[in-house]
Coordinates of C-alpha atoms in Angstrom, one line a residue:
M157 CA -4.9 -64.8 26.0
A158 CA -4.7 -61.8 23.8
P159 CA -8.0 -59.9 23.2
Q160 CA -6.7 -58.0 20.2
A161 CA -6.0 -61.5 18.4
W162 CA -9.9 -62.2 19.2
F163 CA -11.3 -59.5 17.4
S164 CA -8.6 -59.8 14.6
I165 CA -9.8 -63.5 13.8
Q166 CA -13.3 -62.0 13.7
A167 CA -12.5 -59.3 11.2
A168 CA -10.4 -61.7 8.8
G169 CA -13.3 -64.2 8.8
A170 CA -15.8 -61.6 8.1
A171 CA -13.7 -60.1 5.3
A172 CA -13.4 -63.7 3.9
R173 CA -17.1 -64.1 3.7
A174 CA -17.3 -60.7 2.2
A175 CA -15.1 -61.6 -0.6
E176 CA -17.1 -64.9 -1.4
R177 CA -20.3 -62.7 -1.6
G178 CA -18.3 -60.5 -4.0
A179 CA -17.3 -63.2 -6.3
E180 CA -20.9 -64.4 -5.9
Q181 CA -22.0 -61.2 -7.2
A182 CA -19.5 -61.1 -10.0
R183 CA -20.7 -65.0 -11.2
R184 CA -24.3 -63.4 -11.3
Q185 CA -23.3 -60.6 -13.5
I186 CA -21.5 -62.7 -15.7
L187 CA -24.3 -64.9 -16.0
F188 CA -26.8 -62.0 -16.6
G189 CA -24.5 -60.6 -19.2
V190 CA -24.7 -63.7 -21.1
A191 CA -28.5 -64.3 -20.7
Q192 CA -28.7 -60.5 -22.2
V193 CA -26.7 -61.4 -25.1
Y194 CA -28.5 -64.7 -25.8
T195 CA -31.5 -62.7 -25.7
V196 CA -30.5 -60.4 -28.3
V197 CA -29.0 -63.2 -30.4
A198 CA -32.5 -64.8 -30.3
S199 CA -34.3 -61.3 -31.1
L200 CA -31.9 -61.0 -34.1
R201 CA -33.1 -64.8 -35.1
Q202 CA -36.7 -63.5 -35.0
A203 CA -36.0 -60.2 -36.9
L204 CA -34.2 -62.5 -39.6
D205 CA -37.4 -64.6 -39.7
V206 CA -39.4 -61.6 -40.3
E207 CA -37.4 -60.1 -43.3
E208 CA -37.5 -63.5 -44.9
R209 CA -41.0 -63.5 -44.6
L210 CA -41.3 -60.0 -46.1
L211 CA -38.9 -60.9 -48.8
E212 CA -41.4 -63.8 -50.0
S213 CA -44.0 -61.5 -49.5
S214 CA -42.2 -58.9 -52.0
R215 CA -41.2 -61.8 -54.4
R216 CA -44.8 -62.5 -54.6
R217 CA -45.9 -59.2 -55.3
E218 CA -43.3 -58.9 -58.0
R219 CA -44.7 -62.1 -59.9
E220 CA -48.2 -60.4 -59.5
A221 CA -47.0 -57.3 -61.1
E222 CA -45.2 -59.0 -63.6
A223 CA -48.6 -61.2 -64.6
R224 CA -50.5 -57.9 -64.5
L225 CA -48.0 -56.4 -66.9
R226 CA -48.1 -59.5 -69.4
A227 CA -51.8 -59.1 -69.5
G228 CA -52.0 -55.2 -69.8
A229 CA -53.6 -54.8 -66.5
A230 CA -50.9 -52.6 -65.2
P231 CA -48.2 -50.2 -66.3
R232 CA -44.4 -51.2 -66.3
V233 CA -44.0 -48.7 -63.3
V234 CA -46.0 -51.2 -61.1
L235 CA -43.4 -54.0 -61.7
V236 CA -40.3 -51.8 -61.5
R237 CA -41.7 -50.5 -58.1
A238 CA -42.3 -54.4 -57.0
Q239 CA -38.7 -54.9 -58.2
V240 CA -37.3 -52.1 -56.2
D241 CA -39.2 -53.2 -53.3
R242 CA -37.9 -57.0 -53.6
A243 CA -34.4 -55.6 -54.1
R244 CA -34.6 -53.7 -50.7
A245 CA -36.1 -56.7 -49.0
E246 CA -33.2 -58.9 -50.2
Q247 CA -30.7 -56.4 -48.7
D248 CA -32.7 -56.3 -45.3
V249 CA -32.4 -60.1 -45.3
R250 CA -28.6 -59.8 -46.0
R251 CA -28.2 -57.1 -43.5
A252 CA -30.2 -59.2 -40.6
S253 CA -28.2 -62.2 -41.4
S254 CA -25.0 -60.5 -41.2
A255 CA -25.9 -58.9 -37.6
L256 CA -27.1 -62.4 -36.3
A257 CA -23.8 -64.0 -37.5
A258 CA -21.9 -61.2 -35.8
A259 CA -24.1 -61.4 -32.6
R260 CA -23.6 -65.0 -32.7
I261 CA -20.0 -65.0 -32.9
G262 CA -19.9 -62.7 -29.7
L263 CA -22.0 -65.0 -27.8
A264 CA -19.8 -68.0 -28.9
A265 CA -17.0 -66.0 -27.3
L266 CA -18.9 -65.7 -24.0
L267 CA -19.7 -69.5 -23.8
D268 CA -16.3 -70.5 -24.9
R269 CA -17.4 -72.5 -27.9
D270 CA -17.6 -72.4 -31.7
A271 CA -20.1 -70.3 -33.3
D272 CA -21.9 -73.3 -35.1
F273 CA -25.0 -73.4 -33.1
E274 CA -28.5 -72.2 -33.3
V275 CA -30.5 -70.2 -30.8
V276 CA -34.2 -70.9 -30.0
E277 CA -36.4 -68.4 -28.5
P278 CA -35.8 -68.2 -24.6
P279 CA -38.6 -68.6 -22.3
E280 CA -40.4 -66.0 -20.6
P281 CA -38.4 -64.8 -17.4
A282 CA -40.4 -66.2 -14.4
L283 CA -41.4 -63.4 -12.3
P284 CA -43.5 -64.0 -9.3
A285 CA -46.8 -62.6 -9.0
D286 CA -46.1 -60.0 -6.2
L287 CA -43.4 -57.8 -7.8
E288 CA -43.7 -55.9 -4.3
A289 CA -42.5 -58.7 -2.3
L290 CA -39.4 -59.2 -4.6
A291 CA -38.7 -55.7 -4.2
A292 CA -39.0 -56.0 -0.7
G293 CA -36.6 -59.0 -0.3
A294 CA -34.0 -57.5 -2.5
E295 CA -31.6 -56.2 0.2
G296 CA -31.5 -59.4 1.9
A297 CA -31.0 -61.5 -1.5
R298 CA -28.5 -59.2 -3.3
P299 CA -24.8 -60.6 -2.7
D300 CA -23.5 -57.2 -3.2
V301 CA -25.6 -56.1 -0.2
A302 CA -24.6 -58.9 1.9
A303 CA -20.9 -58.2 0.8
A304 CA -21.2 -54.5 2.1
R305 CA -22.9 -55.9 5.4
L306 CA -20.0 -58.2 6.1
A307 CA -17.4 -55.6 5.1
R308 CA -19.0 -53.6 7.7
T309 CA -18.9 -56.4 10.5
S310 CA -15.1 -56.9 9.7
A311 CA -14.5 -53.1 10.1
E312 CA -16.2 -53.1 13.3
A313 CA -14.1 -56.0 14.6
Q314 CA -11.0 -54.2 13.4
R315 CA -12.0 -51.2 15.5
R316 CA -12.5 -53.4 18.3
A317 CA -8.9 -55.0 17.9
A318 CA -7.6 -51.7 17.7
S319 CA -9.2 -50.5 20.9
S320 CA -8.3 -53.7 22.6
R321 CA -4.4 -53.0 21.9
Y322 CA -4.8 -50.7 25.3
L323 CA -5.6 -54.2 27.2
P324 CA -2.6 -56.3 28.6
T325 CA -1.7 -59.7 26.9
F326 CA -1.8 -62.6 29.6
L327 CA 0.3 -65.7 29.3
A328 CA -0.2 -69.0 31.3
F329 CA 2.3 -71.9 30.7
G330 CA 2.6 -75.4 32.0
R331 CA 4.9 -78.1 31.0
S332 CA 5.5 -82.0 32.6
Q333 CA 8.6 -84.0 31.4
W334 CA 9.4 -87.6 31.9
S335 CA 12.7 -89.2 31.2
S336 CA 14.2 -92.6 31.4
V337 CA 17.2 -91.4 32.9
E338 CA 17.2 -89.9 36.5
G339 CA 18.5 -86.5 36.7
F340 CA 20.9 -84.7 39.3
A341 CA 17.9 -84.7 42.0
G342 CA 17.2 -88.3 41.5
K343 CA 14.0 -88.0 39.6
S344 CA 12.8 -88.9 36.3
T345 CA 9.9 -86.4 36.1
T346 CA 10.0 -82.6 36.0
W347 CA 7.7 -79.9 35.7
A348 CA 7.2 -76.0 35.4
A349 CA 4.5 -73.5 35.4
G350 CA 4.3 -69.9 35.3
V351 CA 2.4 -66.7 34.1
A352 CA 3.4 -63.8 32.3
L353 CA 1.7 -60.2 31.9
S354 CA 2.6 -57.9 28.7
W355 CA 1.1 -54.5 28.6
A356 CA 2.3 -51.8 26.6
L357 CA 2.0 -48.5 28.4
L358 CA 3.7 -46.2 25.9
D359 CA 4.2 -46.4 22.1
G360 CA 4.5 -43.1 21.0
G361 CA 0.7 -42.6 19.9
L362 CA 0.5 -45.9 17.6
R363 CA -2.6 -47.1 19.2
E364 CA -4.4 -43.8 18.9
A365 CA -3.6 -43.4 15.2
E366 CA -4.5 -47.0 14.5
L367 CA -7.6 -46.3 16.4
R368 CA -8.8 -43.3 14.7
E369 CA -7.9 -45.0 11.4
A370 CA -10.2 -48.1 12.5
E371 CA -13.1 -45.5 13.3
A372 CA -12.8 -43.9 10.1
R373 CA -13.0 -47.2 8.1
A374 CA -15.7 -48.6 10.3
A375 CA -17.9 -45.4 9.6
E376 CA -16.6 -45.6 5.6
S377 CA -18.1 -49.3 5.7
A378 CA -21.3 -48.2 7.3
A379 CA -22.0 -45.5 4.7
A380 CA -21.2 -48.0 1.8
L381 CA -23.6 -50.4 3.4
R382 CA -26.2 -47.7 3.6
A383 CA -25.6 -46.9 0.1
A384 CA -25.7 -50.3 -1.3
E385 CA -29.1 -50.7 0.6
L386 CA -30.2 -47.6 -1.2
R387 CA -28.9 -48.4 -4.5
A388 CA -30.7 -51.8 -4.2
R389 CA -34.1 -50.2 -3.4
A390 CA -33.7 -47.7 -6.1
E391 CA -32.6 -50.1 -9.0
V392 CA -35.3 -52.6 -8.1
R393 CA -38.1 -49.7 -8.3
Q394 CA -36.4 -48.5 -11.5
A395 CA -36.2 -51.7 -13.0
M396 CA -39.8 -52.5 -12.1
L397 CA -41.1 -49.2 -13.8
D398 CA -39.0 -50.1 -17.0
L399 CA -40.6 -53.4 -17.1
E400 CA -44.1 -51.8 -16.9
S401 CA -42.9 -49.3 -19.6
A402 CA -41.4 -52.0 -21.9
R403 CA -44.7 -54.5 -21.4
A404 CA -47.1 -51.5 -22.2
N405 CA -44.7 -50.7 -25.4
A406 CA -44.8 -54.5 -26.5
R407 CA -48.7 -54.5 -26.0
K408 CA -48.9 -51.2 -28.3
A409 CA -46.3 -52.7 -31.0
E410 CA -48.6 -55.9 -31.2
E411 CA -51.8 -53.8 -31.7
Q412 CA -49.8 -51.6 -34.4
R413 CA -48.5 -55.0 -36.2
A414 CA -52.0 -56.4 -36.3
L415 CA -53.6 -53.0 -37.9
A416 CA -50.7 -53.0 -40.4
A417 CA -51.1 -56.5 -41.5
E418 CA -55.0 -55.8 -41.8
N419 CA -54.2 -52.6 -43.7
L420 CA -51.9 -54.7 -46.1
R421 CA -54.4 -57.2 -46.7
L422 CA -57.0 -54.6 -47.5
V423 CA -54.8 -52.8 -49.8
E424 CA -53.7 -55.7 -51.6
T425 CA -57.6 -56.9 -52.1
A426 CA -58.1 -53.4 -53.5
W427 CA -55.0 -53.4 -55.6
R428 CA -55.9 -56.6 -57.3
A429 CA -59.6 -55.2 -57.8
G430 CA -57.7 -52.2 -59.6
S431 CA -58.6 -49.8 -56.9
A432 CA -55.5 -49.2 -55.4
T433 CA -52.2 -48.0 -56.9
A434 CA -48.9 -49.7 -56.4
V435 CA -47.5 -47.0 -54.4
E436 CA -50.3 -47.7 -51.9
Q437 CA -49.5 -51.0 -51.6
A438 CA -45.5 -50.6 -51.1
D439 CA -46.6 -48.1 -48.4
A440 CA -48.5 -50.6 -46.8
A441 CA -45.9 -53.2 -47.0
A442 CA -43.3 -51.0 -45.8
S443 CA -45.5 -50.1 -42.8
L444 CA -45.9 -53.7 -42.2
R445 CA -42.4 -54.4 -42.1
N446 CA -41.8 -51.4 -39.7
A447 CA -44.5 -52.6 -37.3
E448 CA -42.8 -56.1 -37.6
I449 CA -39.4 -54.9 -36.8
A450 CA -40.9 -52.7 -34.0
L451 CA -42.7 -55.6 -32.3
T452 CA -39.6 -57.8 -32.3
A453 CA -37.6 -54.8 -30.6
E454 CA -40.3 -54.1 -28.0
V455 CA -40.5 -57.8 -27.0
L456 CA -36.9 -58.0 -26.7
G457 CA -36.9 -54.9 -24.4
A458 CA -39.8 -56.3 -22.2
R459 CA -37.6 -59.6 -22.0
L460 CA -34.3 -57.7 -21.1
A461 CA -36.6 -55.4 -18.6
A462 CA -37.8 -58.6 -16.8
L463 CA -34.4 -59.9 -16.3
R464 CA -33.3 -56.7 -15.1
V465 CA -35.9 -56.8 -12.4
L466 CA -34.8 -60.4 -11.5
Q467 CA -31.2 -59.3 -11.3
A468 CA -32.1 -56.0 -9.3
A469 CA -34.0 -58.0 -6.9
G470 CA -31.0 -60.6 -6.5
A471 CA -33.1 -63.5 -7.8
F472 CA -31.3 -63.9 -10.9
D473 CA -29.3 -67.2 -10.6
P474 CA -30.0 -69.4 -13.7
V475 CA -27.0 -71.8 -12.6
P476 CA -27.1 -72.1 -8.7
R477 CA -23.9 -73.0 -7.2
A478 CA -23.6 -76.6 -5.8

């Protein structure tokens, strides 16, 4: 019966469970990083689609300008301006295509596969209706908080193990033996029993030093647990604020895109009627392009913000462990 061994076993078990929770946190962080990269790649795919649509619109305006020039209804500068816009749109398409290819290569490296795949638009992250309840359960759901809690349990057990070194170690033993050959006493069975007590009375202050060190580690682990809990609360609150802001920005970007599309439609109608200039048409097309790209970026920001809410609350686990 060694009291210090009891607490040492408890400390080792808690440390092992803390390591498991730490590994789980690392696994979720990796999956979260991959999900972020995939969302970015999907957003770049959408941006490329936008650039291709705008390129087709630029080519259509160039054909219209060329027809008006041949009919004598517009000066040559109108055609030149349309050609400039078309060339810029082609450059934007090449730039977007290169960005998508580079991002796909990075995603392929994370997935450990070739980059010859296409991405589809990911679904919206599934957030519960009650975000406050999600925030309240963050401390119990996050693996890093659980690991810090187990680390504190291990440190407390180590402190008790250090304190128990002042206690004696008690040993009791018994033995019974049978032999087919009789011994000197004329018996074929023998037995023995006994007890032993070991008690270290003087060790030169080693136990006091180990106890102080264990107490310091216990205090450190308690502070680390408190810091992990506060960090979890702060990250959830910040992620929720970021999500609210990102959703508002996405709604505003959608409104601006709709207004830019309507403005381009009106300007093109007026241009065909001869009451608008080619410069006004080009400006309207550029405004629509900027609005489309801004909308894509804001939608991406809203999705990433939703993923960060799930991650901060400890609810992000797209591939649960079996």
